[in-house]
PDB file of C-alpha atoms in Angstrom:
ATOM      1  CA  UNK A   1     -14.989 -33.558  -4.888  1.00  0.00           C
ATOM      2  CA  UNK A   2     -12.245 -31.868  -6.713  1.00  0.00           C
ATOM      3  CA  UNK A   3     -11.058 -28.163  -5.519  1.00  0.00           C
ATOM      4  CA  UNK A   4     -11.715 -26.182  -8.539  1.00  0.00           C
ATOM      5  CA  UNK A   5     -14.904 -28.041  -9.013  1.00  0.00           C
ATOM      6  CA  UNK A   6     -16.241 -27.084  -5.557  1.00  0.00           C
ATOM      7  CA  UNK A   7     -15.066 -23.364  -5.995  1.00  0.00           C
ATOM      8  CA  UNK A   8     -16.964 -23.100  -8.575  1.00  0.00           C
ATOM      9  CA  UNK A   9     -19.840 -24.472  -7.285  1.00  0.00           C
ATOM     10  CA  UNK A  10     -19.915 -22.774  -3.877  1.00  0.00           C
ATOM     11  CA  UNK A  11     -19.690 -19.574  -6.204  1.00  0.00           C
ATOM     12  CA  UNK A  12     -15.981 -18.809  -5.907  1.00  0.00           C
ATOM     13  CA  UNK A  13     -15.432 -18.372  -9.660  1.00  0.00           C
ATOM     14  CA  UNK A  14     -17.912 -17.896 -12.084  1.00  0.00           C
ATOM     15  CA  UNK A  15     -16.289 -20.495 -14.207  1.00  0.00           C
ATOM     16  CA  UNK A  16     -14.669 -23.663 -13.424  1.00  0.00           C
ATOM     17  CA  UNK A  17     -11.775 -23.172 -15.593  1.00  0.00           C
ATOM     18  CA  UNK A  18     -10.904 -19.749 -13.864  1.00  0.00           C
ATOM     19  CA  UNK A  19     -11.152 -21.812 -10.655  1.00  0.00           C
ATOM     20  CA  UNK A  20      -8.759 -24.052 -12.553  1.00  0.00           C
ATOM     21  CA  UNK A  21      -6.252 -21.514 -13.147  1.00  0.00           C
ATOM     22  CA  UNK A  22      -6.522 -20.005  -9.964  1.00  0.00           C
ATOM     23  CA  UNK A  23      -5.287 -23.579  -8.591  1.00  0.00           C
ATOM     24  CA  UNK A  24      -2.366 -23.609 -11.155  1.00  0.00           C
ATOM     25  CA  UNK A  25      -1.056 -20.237 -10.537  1.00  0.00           C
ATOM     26  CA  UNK A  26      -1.046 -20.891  -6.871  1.00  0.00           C
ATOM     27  CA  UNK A  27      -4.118 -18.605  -5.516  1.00  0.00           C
ATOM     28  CA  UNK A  28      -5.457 -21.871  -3.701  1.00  0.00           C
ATOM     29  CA  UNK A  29      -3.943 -23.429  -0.769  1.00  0.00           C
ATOM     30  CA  UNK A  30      -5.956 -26.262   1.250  1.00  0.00           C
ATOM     31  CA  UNK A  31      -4.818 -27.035   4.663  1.00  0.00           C
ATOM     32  CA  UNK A  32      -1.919 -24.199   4.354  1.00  0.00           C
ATOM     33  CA  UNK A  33      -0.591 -26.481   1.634  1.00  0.00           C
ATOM     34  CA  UNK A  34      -0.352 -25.042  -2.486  1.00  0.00           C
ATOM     35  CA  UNK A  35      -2.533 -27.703  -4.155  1.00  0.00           C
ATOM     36  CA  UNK A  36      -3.370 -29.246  -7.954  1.00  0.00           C
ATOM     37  CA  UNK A  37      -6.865 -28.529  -9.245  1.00  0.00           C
ATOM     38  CA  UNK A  38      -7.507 -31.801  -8.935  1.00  0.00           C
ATOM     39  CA  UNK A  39      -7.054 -32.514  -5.531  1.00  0.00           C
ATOM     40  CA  UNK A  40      -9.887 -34.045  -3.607  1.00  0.00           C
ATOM     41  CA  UNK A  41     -11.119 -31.862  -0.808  1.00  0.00           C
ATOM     42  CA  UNK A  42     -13.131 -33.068   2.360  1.00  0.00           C
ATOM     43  CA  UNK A  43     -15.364 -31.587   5.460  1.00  0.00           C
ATOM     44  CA  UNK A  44     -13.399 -30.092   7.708  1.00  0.00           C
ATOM     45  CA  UNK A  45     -10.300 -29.150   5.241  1.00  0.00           C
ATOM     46  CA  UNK A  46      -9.145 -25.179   5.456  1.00  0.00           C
ATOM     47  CA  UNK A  47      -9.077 -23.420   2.019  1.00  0.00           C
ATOM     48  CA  UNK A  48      -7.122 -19.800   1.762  1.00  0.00           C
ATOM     49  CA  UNK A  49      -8.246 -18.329  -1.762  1.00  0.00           C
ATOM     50  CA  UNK A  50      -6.440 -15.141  -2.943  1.00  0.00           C
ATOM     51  CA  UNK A  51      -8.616 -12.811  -5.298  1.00  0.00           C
ATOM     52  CA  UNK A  52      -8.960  -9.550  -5.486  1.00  0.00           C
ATOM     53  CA  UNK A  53      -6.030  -8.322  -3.103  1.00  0.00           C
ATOM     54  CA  UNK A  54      -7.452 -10.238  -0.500  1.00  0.00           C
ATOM     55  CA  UNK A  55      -7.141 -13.692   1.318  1.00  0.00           C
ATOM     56  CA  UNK A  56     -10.464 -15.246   1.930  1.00  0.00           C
ATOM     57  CA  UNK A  57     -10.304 -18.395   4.510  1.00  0.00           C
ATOM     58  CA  UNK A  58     -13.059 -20.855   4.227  1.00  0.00           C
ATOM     59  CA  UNK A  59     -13.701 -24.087   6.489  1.00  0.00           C
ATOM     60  CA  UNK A  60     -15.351 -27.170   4.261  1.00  0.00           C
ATOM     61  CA  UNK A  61     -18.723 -28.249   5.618  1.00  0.00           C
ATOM     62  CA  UNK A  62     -20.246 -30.195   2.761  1.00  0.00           C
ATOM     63  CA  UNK A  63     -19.706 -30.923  -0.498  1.00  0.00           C
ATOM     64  CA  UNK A  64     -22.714 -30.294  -2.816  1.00  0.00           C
ATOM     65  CA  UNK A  65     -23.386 -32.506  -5.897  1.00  0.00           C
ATOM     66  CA  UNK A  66     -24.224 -29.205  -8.253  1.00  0.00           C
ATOM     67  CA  UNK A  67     -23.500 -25.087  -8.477  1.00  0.00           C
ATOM     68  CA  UNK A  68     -25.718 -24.004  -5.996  1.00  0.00           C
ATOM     69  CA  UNK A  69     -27.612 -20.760  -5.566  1.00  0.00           C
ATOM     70  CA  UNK A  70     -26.471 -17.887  -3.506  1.00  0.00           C
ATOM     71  CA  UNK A  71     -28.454 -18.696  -0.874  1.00  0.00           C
ATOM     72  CA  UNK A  72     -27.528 -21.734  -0.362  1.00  0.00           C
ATOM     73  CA  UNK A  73     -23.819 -21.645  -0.127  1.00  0.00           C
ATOM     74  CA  UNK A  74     -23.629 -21.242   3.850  1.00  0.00           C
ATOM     75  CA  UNK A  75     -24.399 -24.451   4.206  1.00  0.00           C
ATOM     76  CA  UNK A  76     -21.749 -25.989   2.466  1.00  0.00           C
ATOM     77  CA  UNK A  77     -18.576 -23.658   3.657  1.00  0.00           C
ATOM     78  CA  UNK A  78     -18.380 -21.414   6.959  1.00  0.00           C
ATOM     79  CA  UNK A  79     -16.012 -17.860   6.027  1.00  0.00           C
ATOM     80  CA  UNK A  80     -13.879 -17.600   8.956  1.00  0.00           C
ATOM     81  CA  UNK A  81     -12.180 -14.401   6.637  1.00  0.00           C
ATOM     82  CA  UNK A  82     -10.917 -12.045   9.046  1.00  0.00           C
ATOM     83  CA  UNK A  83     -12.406  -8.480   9.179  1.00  0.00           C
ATOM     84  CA  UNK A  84      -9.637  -6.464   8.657  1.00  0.00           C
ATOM     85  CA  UNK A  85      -9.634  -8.083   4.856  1.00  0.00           C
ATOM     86  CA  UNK A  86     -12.598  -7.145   4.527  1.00  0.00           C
ATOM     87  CA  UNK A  87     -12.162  -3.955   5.569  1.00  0.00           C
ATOM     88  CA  UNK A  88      -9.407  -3.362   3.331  1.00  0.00           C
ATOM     89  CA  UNK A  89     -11.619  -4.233   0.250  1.00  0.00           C
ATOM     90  CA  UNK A  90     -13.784  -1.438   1.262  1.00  0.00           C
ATOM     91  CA  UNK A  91     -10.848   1.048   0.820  1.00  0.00           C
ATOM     92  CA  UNK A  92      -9.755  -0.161  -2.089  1.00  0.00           C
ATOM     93  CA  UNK A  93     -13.671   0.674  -3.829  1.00  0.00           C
ATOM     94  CA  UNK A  94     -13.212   3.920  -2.566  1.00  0.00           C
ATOM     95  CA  UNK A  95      -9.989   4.796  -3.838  1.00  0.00           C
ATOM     96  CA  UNK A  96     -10.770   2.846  -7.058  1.00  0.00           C
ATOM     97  CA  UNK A  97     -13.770   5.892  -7.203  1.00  0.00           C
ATOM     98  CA  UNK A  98     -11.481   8.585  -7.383  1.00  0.00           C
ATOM     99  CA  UNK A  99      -8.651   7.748  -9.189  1.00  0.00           C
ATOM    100  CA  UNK A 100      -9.063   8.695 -13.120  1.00  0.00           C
ATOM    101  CA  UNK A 101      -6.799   7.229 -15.425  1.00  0.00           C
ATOM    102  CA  UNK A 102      -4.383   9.241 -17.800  1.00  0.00           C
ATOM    103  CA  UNK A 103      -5.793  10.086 -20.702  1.00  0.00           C
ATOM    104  CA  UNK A 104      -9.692   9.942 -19.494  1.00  0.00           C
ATOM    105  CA  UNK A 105     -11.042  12.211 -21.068  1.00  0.00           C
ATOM    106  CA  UNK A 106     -11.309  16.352 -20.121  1.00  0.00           C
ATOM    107  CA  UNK A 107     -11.458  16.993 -15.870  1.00  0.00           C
ATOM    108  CA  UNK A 108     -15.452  17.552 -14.583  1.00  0.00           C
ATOM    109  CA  UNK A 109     -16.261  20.712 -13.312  1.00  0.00           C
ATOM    110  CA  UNK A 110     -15.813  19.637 -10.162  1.00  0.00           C
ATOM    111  CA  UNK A 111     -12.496  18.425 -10.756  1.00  0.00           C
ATOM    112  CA  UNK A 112     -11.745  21.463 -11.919  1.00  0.00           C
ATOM    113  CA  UNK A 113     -12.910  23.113  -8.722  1.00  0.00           C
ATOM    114  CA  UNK A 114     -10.765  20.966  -6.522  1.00  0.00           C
ATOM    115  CA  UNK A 115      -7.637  21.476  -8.511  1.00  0.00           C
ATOM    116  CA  UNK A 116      -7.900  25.012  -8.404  1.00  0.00           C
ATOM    117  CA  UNK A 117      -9.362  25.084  -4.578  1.00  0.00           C
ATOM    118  CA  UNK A 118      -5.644  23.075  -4.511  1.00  0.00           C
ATOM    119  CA  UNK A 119      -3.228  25.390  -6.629  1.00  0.00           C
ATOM    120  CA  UNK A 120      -4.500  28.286  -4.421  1.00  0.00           C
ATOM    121  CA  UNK A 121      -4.356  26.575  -1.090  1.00  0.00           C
ATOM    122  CA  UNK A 122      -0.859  25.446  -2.212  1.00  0.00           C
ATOM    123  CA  UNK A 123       0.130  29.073  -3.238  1.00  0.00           C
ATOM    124  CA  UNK A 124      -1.273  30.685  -0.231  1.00  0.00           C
ATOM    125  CA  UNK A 125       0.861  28.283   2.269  1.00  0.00           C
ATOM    126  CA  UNK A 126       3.978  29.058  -0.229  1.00  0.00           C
ATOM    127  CA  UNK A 127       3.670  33.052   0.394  1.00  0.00           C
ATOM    128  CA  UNK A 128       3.191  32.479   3.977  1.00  0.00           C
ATOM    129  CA  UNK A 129       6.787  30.862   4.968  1.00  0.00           C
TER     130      UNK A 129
END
């Protein structure tokens, strides 16, 4: 089965094209090696995708004939991604949470609050040197 196709169907990608151009632009390496979209990938083979900031490492099992359901897609790959990846993703939603652009809009009232618990905690250290 082709790489993009079975990133797509083990749920990867939504699409297969984005799986495609994940491939092309070097995201996908099989067997440590960067790899064509169309390259043919078998059990045992050791895929390293990069998305999202973070490199997930996935061991072949099966190949399925379809897109499978959710539920399903343990059977066909084992995630041997370390935890500390995963870990990081977690910090990046949380900073992601905080962080307002420039230019969003007026500051909540509670952002208000914490810039002005700020200013005076900053002023108060300033008069104390």
């Amino acid at each position: 089965m082709r790489i993009d196709k079975y990133l797509w169907c083990i749920r990867y990608f939504k699409t297969r094209s984005v799986a495609t151009k994940a491939c092309k632009e070097g995201k996908v390496r099989v067997n440590g090696d960067l790899i064509k979209p169309s390259r043919e990938i078998y059990p045992s083979d050791k895929i390293t995708i990069r998305k999202n900031q973070i490199s997930y490492e996935l061991v072949v099992l099966d190949t399925p004939d379809n897109r499978i359901g959710a539920k399903l897609v343990d059977i066909y790959r084992k995630d041997t991604t370390p935890k500390e990846a995963l870990q990081k993703l977690d910090l990046l939603k949380y900073s992601k949470d905080y962080y307002r652009k420039k230019g969003a809009g007026r500051p909540t009232k509670k952002d208000r609050r914490d810039i002005d618990d700020w200013h005076t905690d900053s002023t108060e250290n300033d008069s104390e040197e």
